[in-house]
Amino acid sequence: MYQLPHYSHITSFSKVAILTSGGDSPGMNPAIRALVRTATSFGIEVIGIHRGYAGLLNEEFETLNSKSVSGLCHRGGTYLKSARCLEFHEPATRQRAFDILSKHGIEALIVIGGDGSLSGAHALYQEFSIPVIGLPGTIDNDIYGTDDSIGFDTAVTTAVEGIDKISDTAYSHDRHFLVEVMGRNYGLLACHVAIAAGAEMVIVPEHQSDITDISQQLAQRRKEGIGSSGIIVVAEAGKSGWSNQLSEEMRQLGEDPRVCVLGHLQRGGKPTAHDRLLAATLGNCAIHTLLEGKTDVMVGVTKGAVSTTPLEAVITQKKGLPVEVMDLINELQH
C-alpha cells in the first residue's frame, strides 16, 4: 500500500469529467472506477468522455455512476476508449473544447494518459483556468514526476511471459533472439523486462550499443560454453521494428539472430494486481487533490508515497534512466 497524504478539502465541485487519451495502458479501467466511485461519494456528478480529446470535441459524453463502472477492475484497455487528436495542438480547437465543457457545466477535467495527453490538460488550464488533474497512464513509465505509471507493471509481465516461451525455442535451436519491446525513447521497460526474463543483454536508447562488440560478446560466450542461445531485449527507441535492421547488421558480423517484435501485445491483457492497486490509489487521490483546491498537477508516486507534480514540470522535464538499474543489468551479464 502507498503512503497517502492527509487531505484538507477547501472547495467543492458539482460536475467533473474524465477522459483517457493517447495509447491505452492496462489499469486505466481501475483508475476510471476509482475516480467515479470516489467522486460520487462526495456527491459529484461524473461525465465520461469517450475517445479522448477527439470525443470531447464531438461531445461523446456519458454520465458515469457506481453501477456503470462495476466490473472494470479486471478489464484491460479503457472503457472510455482512446484516440489521438493532433488538432488539439491548435488554440482555436482548445477554445472550442473549453466552450463545450462550459456548455455542459463541467467544472474540472481529469486526464489519464502520457505526457502528450497531459500537455493538453495543462494548456486548457493555462488558457482558461479550468481545474485539471493528470494521472500517468502509459506502459513506457517515461513520465517525469512519478516512479511508476499505470500499465507499466502489466506490460513488463506480458513481455516476460512472451519471452519465457521464446526462450524455449531459442534453447532448442541454439539460437539468439532479439526481442523488441515498447518504450519510445526511454529504456526502463526494456531494462525491467531484461532483468525479469534473465536476458543476456539489453539495448536501450540511453546507452550507445556497438554492434561489433555485441557480436564479439556472443561469440565469446559460445566459446566458453555459457551462451549458445539466449535473449537480447531491444527497446524500440522510437522506431518500431528497428531490431530487424539490427539483426541484419549482426548477420554481416557472423551472427544469425531471429527477431520477435512484441508490439501492441504489451498494451493488452488484464492489469496485474500491482497496476490495479496503483490505479485505484491514484484515481482516489485525484479527487481528493481537486477538493483540496490543487490544480494543474499530476498525481503520481514517489518513493512509495502519493505525490503531486506541476504539469509544467511533467511536460518539460525528462525522466532519467536510474543508474542502479543499468548497474544491476551489467553485473547480471557476467
Short mmCIF file of N, CA and C in Angstrom, two decimals, residues 17-21 48-50 52 109-113:
data_model
loop_
_atom_site.label_atom_id
_atom_site.label_comp_id
_atom_site.label_asym_id
_atom_site.label_seq_id
_atom_site.Cartn_x
_atom_site.Cartn_y
_atom_site.Cartn_z
N ALA A 17 -15.36 15.91 -15.36
CA ALA A 17 -15.27 14.99 -16.50
C ALA A 17 -13.93 14.27 -16.45
N ILE A 18 -13.92 13.06 -17.00
CA ILE A 18 -12.67 12.29 -17.10
C ILE A 18 -12.53 11.76 -18.53
N LEU A 19 -11.29 11.65 -18.99
CA LEU A 19 -11.04 11.07 -20.30
C LEU A 19 -9.70 10.33 -20.28
N THR A 20 -9.58 9.38 -21.19
CA THR A 20 -8.31 8.68 -21.41
C THR A 20 -7.84 9.03 -22.81
N SER A 21 -6.56 9.30 -22.94
CA SER A 21 -6.06 9.82 -24.21
C SER A 21 -4.74 9.16 -24.57
N GLY A 48 -18.11 10.83 -18.29
CA GLY A 48 -17.05 10.13 -19.00
C GLY A 48 -17.02 10.58 -20.45
N ILE A 49 -15.86 10.99 -20.91
CA ILE A 49 -15.71 11.43 -22.30
C ILE A 49 -15.07 10.30 -23.10
N HIS A 50 -15.78 9.81 -24.08
CA HIS A 50 -15.27 8.72 -24.91
C HIS A 50 -14.31 9.24 -25.97
N GLY A 52 -11.11 10.24 -25.86
CA GLY A 52 -10.16 11.29 -25.56
C GLY A 52 -10.59 12.69 -25.97
N LEU A 109 -11.55 18.86 -15.19
CA LEU A 109 -11.24 17.77 -16.11
C LEU A 109 -10.08 16.94 -15.56
N ILE A 110 -10.25 15.63 -15.58
CA ILE A 110 -9.20 14.70 -15.16
C ILE A 110 -8.78 13.88 -16.37
N VAL A 111 -7.49 13.87 -16.65
CA VAL A 111 -6.96 13.21 -17.85
C VAL A 111 -6.00 12.10 -17.45
N ILE A 112 -6.23 10.91 -18.02
CA ILE A 112 -5.33 9.77 -17.81
C ILE A 112 -4.60 9.52 -19.11
N GLY A 113 -3.27 9.57 -19.09
CA GLY A 113 -2.52 9.35 -20.32
C GLY A 113 -1.05 9.67 -20.15
#
